[in-house]
mmCIF file of C-alpha atoms in Angstrom:
data_model
loop_
_atom_site.group_PDB
_atom_site.id
_atom_site.type_symbol
_atom_site.label_atom_id
_atom_site.label_comp_id
_atom_site.label_asym_id
_atom_site.label_seq_id
_atom_site.Cartn_x
_atom_site.Cartn_y
_atom_site.Cartn_z
ATOM 1 C CA MET A 1 110.742 104.963 104.082
ATOM 2 C CA LYS A 2 110.441 104.126 100.429
ATOM 3 C CA SER A 3 107.249 102.216 99.648
ATOM 4 C CA TRP A 4 109.209 99.572 97.722
ATOM 5 C CA MET A 5 111.129 98.634 100.769
ATOM 6 C CA LEU A 6 108.159 97.300 102.597
ATOM 7 C CA PRO A 7 107.851 93.954 100.875
ATOM 8 C CA MET A 8 111.516 93.448 101.711
ATOM 9 C CA LEU A 9 111.112 94.190 105.309
ATOM 10 C CA SER A 10 108.060 91.785 105.168
ATOM 11 C CA LEU A 11 110.283 89.234 103.721
ATOM 12 C CA GLY A 12 113.048 89.692 106.215
ATOM 13 C CA LEU A 13 110.529 89.503 109.022
ATOM 14 C CA CYS A 14 109.001 86.405 107.605
ATOM 15 C CA CYS A 15 112.451 84.663 107.774
ATOM 16 C CA ALA A 16 113.188 85.963 111.254
ATOM 17 C CA LEU A 17 109.590 84.738 112.375
ATOM 18 C CA ALA A 18 110.168 81.347 110.496
ATOM 19 C CA GLY A 19 113.603 80.945 112.245
ATOM 20 C CA ALA A 20 111.892 81.416 115.707
ATOM 21 C CA ALA A 21 109.061 79.231 114.921
ATOM 22 C CA ARG A 22 111.533 76.230 114.271
ATOM 23 C CA ALA A 23 112.056 76.147 118.025
ATOM 24 C CA HIS A 24 108.267 75.669 118.428
ATOM 25 C CA ASP A 25 107.553 73.004 115.979
ATOM 26 C CA GLU A 26 106.200 70.576 118.505
ATOM 27 C CA PRO A 27 102.396 70.608 118.525
ATOM 28 C CA ALA A 28 100.809 72.808 121.251
ATOM 29 C CA ALA A 29 100.424 71.034 124.512
ATOM 30 C CA PRO A 30 96.682 70.923 125.909
ATOM 31 C CA ARG A 31 95.988 73.351 128.484
ATOM 32 C CA PRO A 32 95.947 72.001 132.020
ATOM 33 C CA VAL A 33 92.659 71.386 133.508
ATOM 34 C CA ASP A 34 91.798 71.532 137.255
ATOM 35 C CA PRO A 35 90.303 68.029 138.212
ATOM 36 C CA ALA A 36 87.620 69.861 139.969
ATOM 37 C CA CYS A 37 86.120 71.464 136.897
ATOM 38 C CA LYS A 38 82.746 70.145 135.902
ATOM 39 C CA LEU A 39 83.337 69.858 132.109
ATOM 40 C CA ALA A 40 79.969 68.009 131.722
ATOM 41 C CA ALA A 41 78.135 70.908 133.098
ATOM 42 C CA PRO A 42 75.338 72.460 130.829
ATOM 43 C CA ASP A 43 77.185 75.812 130.552
ATOM 44 C CA ALA A 44 80.416 77.465 131.485
ATOM 45 C CA ALA A 45 79.094 79.142 134.560
ATOM 46 C CA GLN A 46 78.277 75.806 136.141
ATOM 47 C CA ALA A 47 81.553 74.266 135.409
ATOM 48 C CA GLY A 48 83.243 75.700 138.507
ATOM 49 C CA PRO A 49 85.627 78.575 139.495
ATOM 50 C CA ASP A 50 88.190 79.330 136.752
ATOM 51 C CA CYS A 51 86.838 76.502 134.680
ATOM 52 C CA ALA A 52 85.143 78.557 131.791
ATOM 53 C CA GLU A 53 88.143 78.092 129.393
ATOM 54 C CA ALA A 54 88.381 74.452 129.970
ATOM 55 C CA TRP A 55 84.543 74.315 129.525
ATOM 56 C CA ILE A 56 84.812 76.024 126.192
ATOM 57 C CA ASP A 57 87.574 73.937 124.855
ATOM 58 C CA ARG A 58 85.797 70.702 125.901
ATOM 59 C CA ASN A 59 82.405 71.482 124.728
ATOM 60 C CA LEU A 60 82.368 73.873 121.910
ATOM 61 C CA SER A 61 83.161 73.363 118.406
ATOM 62 C CA LEU A 62 84.518 75.305 115.453
ATOM 63 C CA ALA A 63 80.933 76.091 114.509
ATOM 64 C CA ASP A 64 80.220 77.631 117.812
ATOM 65 C CA VAL A 65 82.553 80.583 117.641
ATOM 66 C CA GLN A 66 82.418 84.015 115.962
ATOM 67 C CA ALA A 67 85.587 85.770 114.684
ATOM 68 C CA ILE A 68 86.707 88.906 112.682
ATOM 69 C CA GLY A 69 88.897 88.639 109.679
ATOM 70 C CA THR A 70 90.205 90.705 106.718
ATOM 71 C CA HIS A 71 89.152 90.822 103.106
ATOM 72 C CA ASN A 72 92.031 90.649 100.493
ATOM 73 C CA SER A 73 94.428 90.467 103.530
ATOM 74 C CA TYR A 74 97.527 90.853 101.414
ATOM 75 C CA LYS A 75 96.737 94.031 99.713
ATOM 76 C CA ARG A 76 99.004 97.202 99.801
ATOM 77 C CA ALA A 77 97.929 100.578 98.664
ATOM 78 C CA ILE A 78 98.017 101.656 95.053
ATOM 79 C CA PRO A 79 100.391 104.622 94.774
ATOM 80 C CA ALA A 80 98.572 108.003 94.736
ATOM 81 C CA GLU A 81 99.416 108.862 91.067
ATOM 82 C CA GLU A 82 98.492 105.615 89.743
ATOM 83 C CA LEU A 83 95.159 105.597 91.605
ATOM 84 C CA ALA A 84 94.437 109.050 90.293
ATOM 85 C CA ALA A 85 94.979 107.730 86.787
ATOM 86 C CA HIS A 86 92.475 104.783 87.325
ATOM 87 C CA ARG A 87 90.081 107.221 88.967
ATOM 88 C CA ALA A 88 90.099 109.271 85.810
ATOM 89 C CA ARG A 89 88.843 106.432 83.881
ATOM 90 C CA ASP A 90 86.784 104.697 86.551
ATOM 91 C CA ALA A 91 85.991 106.713 89.634
ATOM 92 C CA ALA A 92 83.743 104.259 91.452
ATOM 93 C CA GLY A 93 86.164 101.354 90.745
ATOM 94 C CA ALA A 94 89.140 103.490 92.082
ATOM 95 C CA ASP A 95 87.228 104.172 95.221
ATOM 96 C CA SER A 96 86.647 100.359 95.742
ATOM 97 C CA LEU A 97 90.318 99.933 95.457
ATOM 98 C CA ASP A 98 91.306 102.540 97.820
ATOM 99 C CA TYR A 99 92.232 100.431 100.798
ATOM 100 C CA ALA A 100 95.197 98.456 102.174
ATOM 101 C CA HIS A 101 96.262 96.149 104.916
ATOM 102 C CA ALA A 102 99.120 95.617 107.445
ATOM 103 C CA PRO A 103 101.435 92.758 107.039
ATOM 104 C CA LEU A 104 99.835 89.625 107.897
ATOM 105 C CA HIS A 105 101.505 89.009 111.254
ATOM 106 C CA GLU A 106 100.372 92.378 112.378
ATOM 107 C CA GLN A 107 96.872 91.497 111.376
ATOM 108 C CA LEU A 108 96.983 88.226 113.443
ATOM 109 C CA GLU A 109 98.516 89.935 116.300
ATOM 110 C CA LEU A 110 95.460 92.363 116.176
ATOM 111 C CA GLY A 111 93.150 89.460 116.419
ATOM 112 C CA MET A 112 92.208 88.713 112.873
ATOM 113 C CA ARG A 113 91.296 85.089 112.442
ATOM 114 C CA GLN A 114 90.278 84.854 109.083
ATOM 115 C CA LEU A 115 92.504 85.948 106.135
ATOM 116 C CA GLU A 116 91.971 86.082 102.366
ATOM 117 C CA LEU A 117 94.617 85.505 99.617
ATOM 118 C CA ASP A 118 94.112 85.794 95.755
ATOM 119 C CA VAL A 119 96.287 83.518 93.881
ATOM 120 C CA TYR A 120 97.435 83.361 90.260
ATOM 121 C CA TYR A 121 98.817 80.177 88.656
ATOM 122 C CA ASP A 122 102.282 80.774 87.425
ATOM 123 C CA PRO A 123 103.919 77.282 86.968
ATOM 124 C CA LYS A 124 106.866 78.454 84.871
ATOM 125 C CA GLY A 125 107.679 81.741 86.701
ATOM 126 C CA GLY A 126 107.738 85.289 85.516
ATOM 127 C CA ARG A 127 104.314 85.507 83.730
ATOM 128 C CA TYR A 128 103.232 88.437 86.037
ATOM 129 C CA ALA A 129 106.545 90.201 86.408
ATOM 130 C CA HIS A 130 105.747 93.152 84.000
ATOM 131 C CA PRO A 131 102.323 94.724 84.884
ATOM 132 C CA PRO A 132 101.333 97.727 82.920
ATOM 133 C CA GLY A 133 100.094 99.620 86.059
ATOM 134 C CA ALA A 134 97.418 102.037 86.131
ATOM 135 C CA LEU A 135 99.271 104.603 84.182
ATOM 136 C CA ARG A 136 99.415 101.926 81.430
ATOM 137 C CA GLN A 137 103.072 102.751 80.715
ATOM 138 C CA GLY A 138 104.698 99.693 82.213
ATOM 139 C CA TYR A 139 107.814 100.006 84.443
ATOM 140 C CA GLY A 140 110.678 99.272 82.162
ATOM 141 C CA GLU A 141 112.771 96.021 81.998
ATOM 142 C CA ALA A 142 112.956 95.751 85.861
ATOM 143 C CA GLY A 143 109.334 95.937 86.337
ATOM 144 C CA PRO A 144 107.918 97.688 89.429
ATOM 145 C CA TRP A 145 109.801 95.533 91.901
ATOM 146 C CA PRO A 146 112.911 95.921 94.013
ATOM 147 C CA PRO A 147 115.524 93.219 93.046
ATOM 148 C CA GLY A 148 114.475 90.679 95.779
ATOM 149 C CA VAL A 149 110.835 90.845 94.803
ATOM 150 C CA ALA A 150 111.742 90.635 91.054
ATOM 151 C CA ALA A 151 113.515 87.387 91.819
ATOM 152 C CA GLN A 152 110.577 86.075 93.538
ATOM 153 C CA MET A 153 108.266 86.901 90.674
ATOM 154 C CA ALA A 154 110.592 85.040 88.251
ATOM 155 C CA ARG A 155 110.216 81.899 90.277
ATOM 156 C CA PRO A 156 107.746 79.142 89.527
ATOM 157 C CA GLY A 157 104.838 79.095 91.862
ATOM 158 C CA PHE A 158 101.459 80.837 92.849
ATOM 159 C CA LYS A 159 101.581 84.696 92.954
ATOM 160 C CA VAL A 160 99.317 86.637 95.400
ATOM 161 C CA MET A 161 97.774 89.837 94.002
ATOM 162 C CA HIS A 162 94.354 91.499 93.738
ATOM 163 C CA LEU A 163 94.403 92.618 89.842
ATOM 164 C CA ALA A 164 97.471 91.488 88.061
ATOM 165 C CA ASP A 165 97.277 94.672 85.854
ATOM 166 C CA ILE A 166 96.990 97.601 88.410
ATOM 167 C CA ASP A 167 96.454 96.402 91.923
ATOM 168 C CA PHE A 168 99.396 93.788 92.099
ATOM 169 C CA ARG A 169 101.323 95.164 95.244
ATOM 170 C CA SER A 170 101.253 92.588 97.949
ATOM 171 C CA GLN A 171 102.545 92.162 101.452
ATOM 172 C CA CYS A 172 103.851 88.754 100.344
ATOM 173 C CA MET A 173 104.199 88.195 96.503
ATOM 174 C CA LEU A 174 104.559 84.396 96.673
ATOM 175 C CA PHE A 175 101.717 82.371 98.144
ATOM 176 C CA VAL A 176 104.240 80.126 99.918
ATOM 177 C CA GLU A 177 105.792 83.208 101.684
ATOM 178 C CA CYS A 178 102.318 84.132 102.796
ATOM 179 C CA LEU A 179 101.847 80.881 104.253
ATOM 180 C CA GLN A 180 105.280 80.772 105.860
ATOM 181 C CA GLN A 181 104.460 84.123 107.715
ATOM 182 C CA ILE A 182 101.086 82.762 108.892
ATOM 183 C CA ARG A 183 102.652 79.455 110.103
ATOM 184 C CA ALA A 184 105.437 81.458 111.822
ATOM 185 C CA TRP A 185 103.069 83.580 113.868
ATOM 186 C CA SER A 186 100.758 80.427 114.615
ATOM 187 C CA ARG A 187 103.841 78.467 116.063
ATOM 188 C CA GLN A 188 104.592 81.286 118.273
ATOM 189 C CA HIS A 189 101.047 81.546 119.567
ATOM 190 C CA PRO A 190 100.003 77.914 119.771
ATOM 191 C CA GLN A 191 96.733 78.517 121.797
ATOM 192 C CA HIS A 192 94.978 80.688 119.140
ATOM 193 C CA ALA A 193 91.659 79.961 118.023
ATOM 194 C CA PRO A 194 91.578 78.317 114.472
ATOM 195 C CA ILE A 195 92.506 80.535 111.536
ATOM 196 C CA LEU A 196 90.329 80.301 108.310
ATOM 197 C CA ILE A 197 92.299 81.088 105.111
ATOM 198 C CA LEU A 198 90.054 81.786 102.097
ATOM 199 C CA ILE A 199 91.475 81.258 98.552
ATOM 200 C CA ASN A 200 90.392 82.942 95.539
ATOM 201 C CA ALA A 201 91.844 81.312 92.301
ATOM 202 C CA LYS A 202 92.086 84.340 89.931
ATOM 203 C CA ASP A 203 91.893 83.618 86.313
ATOM 204 C CA GLY A 204 89.485 86.269 84.974
ATOM 205 C CA ARG A 205 90.036 88.844 82.136
ATOM 206 C CA SER A 206 93.032 91.336 82.752
ATOM 207 C CA GLY A 207 93.202 94.946 81.636
ATOM 208 C CA PRO A 208 94.816 96.427 78.519
ATOM 209 C CA GLY A 209 98.526 95.654 78.268
ATOM 210 C CA ALA A 210 98.365 93.021 80.992
ATOM 211 C CA VAL A 211 99.198 89.249 80.320
ATOM 212 C CA ALA A 212 96.240 86.880 80.478
ATOM 213 C CA PRO A 213 96.114 84.900 83.642
ATOM 214 C CA LEU A 214 96.575 81.227 83.203
ATOM 215 C CA ALA A 215 93.261 79.259 83.787
ATOM 216 C CA PHE A 216 92.814 77.045 86.593
ATOM 217 C CA ASP A 217 92.371 73.240 86.080
ATOM 218 C CA GLY A 218 92.770 70.038 88.068
ATOM 219 C CA LYS A 219 96.523 70.164 87.558
ATOM 220 C CA ALA A 220 96.635 73.824 88.933
ATOM 221 C CA PHE A 221 94.550 72.909 91.884
ATOM 222 C CA ASP A 222 96.778 69.833 92.700
ATOM 223 C CA ALA A 223 99.703 72.142 92.659
ATOM 224 C CA LEU A 224 97.835 74.622 94.871
ATOM 225 C CA ASP A 225 97.103 71.972 97.456
ATOM 226 C CA ALA A 226 100.901 70.754 97.388
ATOM 227 C CA GLU A 227 101.934 74.443 98.190
ATOM 228 C CA VAL A 228 99.653 74.383 101.287
ATOM 229 C CA ARG A 229 100.986 71.151 102.345
ATOM 230 C CA SER A 230 104.684 72.130 101.691
ATOM 231 C CA VAL A 231 104.120 74.699 104.534
ATOM 232 C CA PHE A 232 101.732 73.137 106.895
ATOM 233 C CA PRO A 233 102.245 69.439 108.187
ATOM 234 C CA ALA A 234 98.959 67.612 108.589
ATOM 235 C CA ASP A 235 98.716 67.841 112.264
ATOM 236 C CA GLU A 236 98.513 71.809 111.961
ATOM 237 C CA LEU A 237 95.585 71.674 109.465
ATOM 238 C CA ILE A 238 91.891 70.880 109.781
ATOM 239 C CA THR A 239 90.862 69.280 106.562
ATOM 240 C CA PRO A 240 87.743 67.879 104.941
ATOM 241 C CA ASP A 241 88.955 64.352 105.757
ATOM 242 C CA ASP A 242 89.411 65.262 109.364
ATOM 243 C CA VAL A 243 85.778 66.605 109.746
ATOM 244 C CA ARG A 244 84.231 63.911 107.590
ATOM 245 C CA GLY A 245 85.749 61.063 109.384
ATOM 246 C CA LYS A 246 83.575 57.827 108.837
ATOM 247 C CA ALA A 247 80.394 59.693 107.514
ATOM 248 C CA ALA A 248 79.163 59.194 104.114
ATOM 249 C CA SER A 249 79.749 62.818 103.191
ATOM 250 C CA LEU A 250 81.099 65.844 104.506
ATOM 251 C CA ARG A 251 77.624 67.563 104.552
ATOM 252 C CA GLU A 252 76.257 64.787 106.764
ATOM 253 C CA ALA A 253 79.209 64.868 109.175
ATOM 254 C CA VAL A 254 78.718 68.744 109.540
ATOM 255 C CA LEU A 255 75.081 68.250 110.214
ATOM 256 C CA ALA A 256 75.807 65.802 112.833
ATOM 257 C CA GLY A 257 78.222 68.224 114.761
ATOM 258 C CA GLY A 258 81.343 66.825 113.206
ATOM 259 C CA TRP A 259 83.512 69.864 113.523
ATOM 260 C CA PRO A 260 86.262 69.403 116.024
ATOM 261 C CA ARG A 261 86.121 70.801 119.489
ATOM 262 C CA ILE A 262 88.004 74.077 120.116
ATOM 263 C CA GLY A 263 90.516 72.602 122.541
ATOM 264 C CA ALA A 264 91.476 70.139 119.750
ATOM 265 C CA SER A 265 91.548 73.021 117.219
ATOM 266 C CA ARG A 266 93.815 75.632 118.919
ATOM 267 C CA GLY A 267 96.970 76.404 116.880
ATOM 268 C CA LYS A 268 95.481 74.961 113.657
ATOM 269 C CA ILE A 269 94.468 76.342 110.220
ATOM 270 C CA LEU A 270 91.811 75.594 107.840
ATOM 271 C CA PHE A 271 91.651 76.558 104.170
ATOM 272 C CA ALA A 272 88.423 77.158 101.952
ATOM 273 C CA LEU A 273 88.393 77.746 98.263
ATOM 274 C CA ASP A 274 85.934 80.596 97.969
ATOM 275 C CA GLU A 275 85.005 80.217 94.289
ATOM 276 C CA GLU A 276 82.253 79.862 91.640
ATOM 277 C CA PRO A 277 80.643 76.432 90.837
ATOM 278 C CA ARG A 278 82.844 75.923 87.839
ATOM 279 C CA LYS A 279 86.147 76.080 89.819
ATOM 280 C CA VAL A 280 84.853 74.242 92.715
ATOM 281 C CA ALA A 281 83.901 71.301 90.212
ATOM 282 C CA LEU A 282 87.451 71.412 88.857
ATOM 283 C CA TYR A 283 88.922 71.319 92.368
ATOM 284 C CA ARG A 284 86.438 68.667 93.369
ATOM 285 C CA GLY A 285 87.264 66.333 90.430
ATOM 286 C CA ALA A 286 85.787 62.950 90.537
ATOM 287 C CA ARG A 287 85.699 62.986 94.496
ATOM 288 C CA ARG A 288 82.245 62.979 95.970
ATOM 289 C CA SER A 289 83.194 64.775 99.127
ATOM 290 C CA LEU A 290 86.564 66.312 98.758
ATOM 291 C CA GLN A 291 88.511 63.268 99.725
ATOM 292 C CA GLY A 292 92.297 63.734 100.026
ATOM 293 C CA ARG A 293 91.809 67.638 99.340
ATOM 294 C CA ALA A 294 93.459 70.280 101.598
ATOM 295 C CA MET A 295 90.660 72.706 101.361
ATOM 296 C CA PHE A 296 86.933 73.083 101.982
ATOM 297 C CA VAL A 297 84.963 74.648 99.111
ATOM 298 C CA ASN A 298 82.103 77.278 98.853
ATOM 299 C CA GLY A 299 78.905 75.820 97.780
ATOM 300 C CA ASP A 300 75.233 75.495 98.843
ATOM 301 C CA GLU A 301 73.795 73.769 101.576
ATOM 302 C CA THR A 302 72.537 70.736 99.594
ATOM 303 C CA SER A 303 76.002 69.563 98.253
ATOM 304 C CA PRO A 304 77.637 66.367 99.523
ATOM 305 C CA ASP A 305 80.674 68.500 100.212
ATOM 306 C CA ALA A 306 78.879 71.328 101.829
ATOM 307 C CA ALA A 307 80.702 72.647 105.014
ATOM 308 C CA TYR A 308 81.677 76.173 104.228
ATOM 309 C CA LEU A 309 79.389 78.770 102.832
ATOM 310 C CA ALA A 310 80.271 82.304 101.498
ATOM 311 C CA ILE A 311 77.114 84.467 102.191
ATOM 312 C CA ASN A 312 78.391 87.943 101.695
ATOM 313 C CA ASP A 313 75.437 90.322 102.292
ATOM 314 C CA PRO A 314 74.251 89.880 105.915
ATOM 315 C CA ILE A 315 71.431 92.532 105.380
ATOM 316 C CA ALA A 316 69.766 90.878 102.446
ATOM 317 C CA ASP A 317 70.741 87.121 103.421
ATOM 318 C CA GLY A 318 70.658 87.395 107.239
ATOM 319 C CA GLU A 319 67.975 84.650 107.687
ATOM 320 C CA ARG A 320 69.621 82.466 105.302
ATOM 321 C CA ILE A 321 72.975 82.864 107.257
ATOM 322 C CA ARG A 322 71.174 82.262 110.494
ATOM 323 C CA LYS A 323 69.742 79.023 109.374
ATOM 324 C CA ALA A 324 72.951 77.741 107.954
ATOM 325 C CA VAL A 325 74.845 78.542 111.117
ATOM 326 C CA GLN A 326 72.127 76.779 113.315
ATOM 327 C CA ALA A 327 72.353 73.731 111.076
ATOM 328 C CA GLY A 328 76.104 73.665 111.687
ATOM 329 C CA PHE A 329 77.767 74.957 108.375
ATOM 330 C CA LEU A 330 80.589 77.480 108.730
ATOM 331 C CA VAL A 331 79.637 80.722 107.180
ATOM 332 C CA ARG A 332 81.730 83.754 106.024
ATOM 333 C CA THR A 333 80.048 87.129 105.556
ATOM 334 C CA ARG A 334 81.294 90.655 104.947
ATOM 335 C CA ALA A 335 80.873 93.840 107.178
ATOM 336 C CA ASP A 336 81.722 96.166 104.508
ATOM 337 C CA ALA A 337 82.624 96.183 100.767
ATOM 338 C CA ASP A 338 84.135 98.575 98.356
ATOM 339 C CA THR A 339 85.024 101.206 101.012
ATOM 340 C CA VAL A 340 81.366 102.333 101.095
ATOM 341 C CA GLU A 341 80.700 101.600 104.867
ATOM 342 C CA SER A 342 83.963 103.456 105.829
ATOM 343 C CA ARG A 343 83.229 106.496 103.682
ATOM 344 C CA ARG A 344 79.612 106.761 105.015
ATOM 345 C CA ASN A 345 80.625 105.732 108.546
ATOM 346 C CA ASP A 346 77.618 103.392 108.164
ATOM 347 C CA PRO A 347 77.453 100.387 110.809
ATOM 348 C CA ARG A 348 74.396 98.787 109.535
ATOM 349 C CA ARG A 349 76.006 95.967 107.568
ATOM 350 C CA ARG A 350 78.604 95.226 110.314
ATOM 351 C CA GLU A 351 75.892 94.825 112.911
ATOM 352 C CA ALA A 352 73.714 92.669 110.589
ATOM 353 C CA ALA A 353 76.818 90.561 110.233
ATOM 354 C CA PHE A 354 77.388 90.261 113.904
ATOM 355 C CA ALA A 355 73.619 89.374 114.633
ATOM 356 C CA SER A 356 73.720 86.810 111.687
ATOM 357 C CA GLY A 357 75.816 84.280 113.583
ATOM 358 C CA ALA A 358 78.192 83.939 110.729
ATOM 359 C CA GLN A 359 81.300 82.334 112.259
ATOM 360 C CA TYR A 360 83.787 84.661 110.210
ATOM 361 C CA ILE A 361 83.093 88.355 109.506
ATOM 362 C CA SER A 362 85.394 89.865 106.991
ATOM 363 C CA THR A 363 86.346 93.611 106.733
ATOM 364 C CA ASP A 364 88.777 96.105 105.238
ATOM 365 C CA TYR A 365 88.730 98.005 108.483
ATOM 366 C CA PRO A 366 90.178 96.313 111.558
ATOM 367 C CA LYS A 367 91.432 99.771 112.254
ATOM 368 C CA PRO A 368 89.591 102.923 111.090
ATOM 369 C CA ASP A 369 90.867 104.752 107.975
ATOM 370 C CA LEU A 370 90.597 108.258 109.239
ATOM 371 C CA ARG A 371 90.585 109.779 105.759
ATOM 372 C CA PHE A 372 86.979 108.649 105.531
ATOM 373 C CA SER A 373 85.528 108.136 109.266
ATOM 374 C CA ARG A 374 86.048 106.265 112.436
ATOM 375 C CA TYR A 375 84.237 103.145 111.066
ATOM 376 C CA ARG A 376 85.909 99.828 112.186
ATOM 377 C CA VAL A 377 84.929 96.437 112.887
ATOM 378 C CA THR A 378 85.583 95.034 116.335
ATOM 379 C CA PHE A 379 83.479 93.026 118.823
ATOM 380 C CA PRO A 380 81.615 95.222 121.404
ATOM 381 C CA ARG A 381 83.707 93.781 124.274
ATOM 382 C CA SER A 382 86.919 93.594 122.161
ATOM 383 C CA GLU A 383 87.139 89.737 122.141
ATOM 384 C CA VAL A 384 89.396 88.205 119.396
ATOM 385 C CA VAL A 385 86.969 85.219 119.253
ATOM 386 C CA ARG A 386 83.661 84.986 120.829
ATOM 387 C CA CYS A 387 80.965 82.522 121.539
ATOM 388 C CA ASN A 388 78.454 82.412 118.720
ATOM 389 C CA PRO A 389 75.519 84.773 119.264
ATOM 390 C CA VAL A 390 73.223 82.444 117.446
ATOM 391 C CA ARG A 391 74.459 78.988 118.836
ATOM 392 C CA THR A 392 76.138 79.185 122.052
ATOM 393 C CA GLU A 393 76.272 82.668 123.659
ATOM 394 C CA SER A 394 73.988 81.872 126.564
ATOM 395 C CA ARG A 395 76.298 78.918 127.602
ATOM 396 C CA CYS A 396 79.536 80.802 127.654
ATOM 397 C CA ASP A 397 79.114 82.977 130.733
ATOM 398 C CA HIS A 398 80.402 86.088 128.984
ATOM 399 C CA ARG A 399 83.846 84.374 128.391
ATOM 400 C CA ALA A 400 85.727 84.972 125.199
ATOM 401 C CA VAL A 401 86.992 81.966 123.224
ATOM 402 C CA GLU A 402 90.119 83.937 122.717
ATOM 403 C CA ALA A 403 90.743 87.063 124.501
ATOM 404 C CA PRO A 404 92.869 89.980 123.432
ATOM 405 C CA GLU A 405 95.358 89.929 126.298
ATOM 406 C CA LYS A 406 96.599 86.574 125.288
ATOM 407 C CA HIS A 407 98.567 88.360 122.386
ATOM 408 C CA ASP A 408 99.730 91.512 123.987
#
């Protein structure tokens, strides 16, 4: 199969899934609960026979789980010739880019419950249609795309890419298309544990011969929220307003245990803007605590809108992660980075991530890349989502929050 056909197949599959999802647009029905279950019991073991799932849904919150997800989830491989050209200029940089992911629905089916999308602002369309590529020769008037994708690149709207000059191939080029694929899968699996989608707003420097990315400002972030809400209705999202409730701030709500219960969160999605303070401030605007916004934001533990924290080194920052998790914040950390752990078959960072209690652990290796080693990131008992080892593990009676057999 030609590599350029993959995005077209992905688009076709997205449309097929979206069509199927329309038959499932009603909110997920709650799971039936045996009236004999003792849901007020102190732990799942004492809830009664076959009552552990119901006890978990009633008693645990989003802060009480641990899940695995992917880093740069949209990314497709750089062709060998182009990667070799980049390696001749920057060997370490080329090594760090030498990974790729399956289509989003396949990652979700595999059990990934955190995805990451990098977005570029393109309000007029066509801005990123002609990348120079790693060979720095361009791709002619048609660009590197088959016709269907070229038409997408010409449309206004956010584009999903890693590096707009050399690492631009994506399983879904349009942000809205990525979201539609995720929603289609979600509606077909309405009992899934909540999925966290991380957003990076890309506007840094680009390489030689590439167009400069448009800077994000308040208007761009308003448009980004609008694209999120154009795909996901309010009852399928977990937003800062939902968590804050009547508390004075989002941070206050989170520290008081304000995350929704698992049973009320199944089938839902939450977004987090994983960005530097300057962009977070632009997204926040004049709001004190993200009122009306679709996404949570990365920050520190003292901010009024603190709820989600990106603490990406579980070895150096393991104690900070544990304290944040114990306090009630959601934390994302990384089990590997820049292909290093896979090339060395080194599990230390992965095991530190598991032990830290971070609720979302990101990897480039949900499956091993056998060019390098058998390194992969999966829980020891193969759960999709498990009880958090820092907060709740002893109360769950060794039961998964979401088990793999649910999506065979």
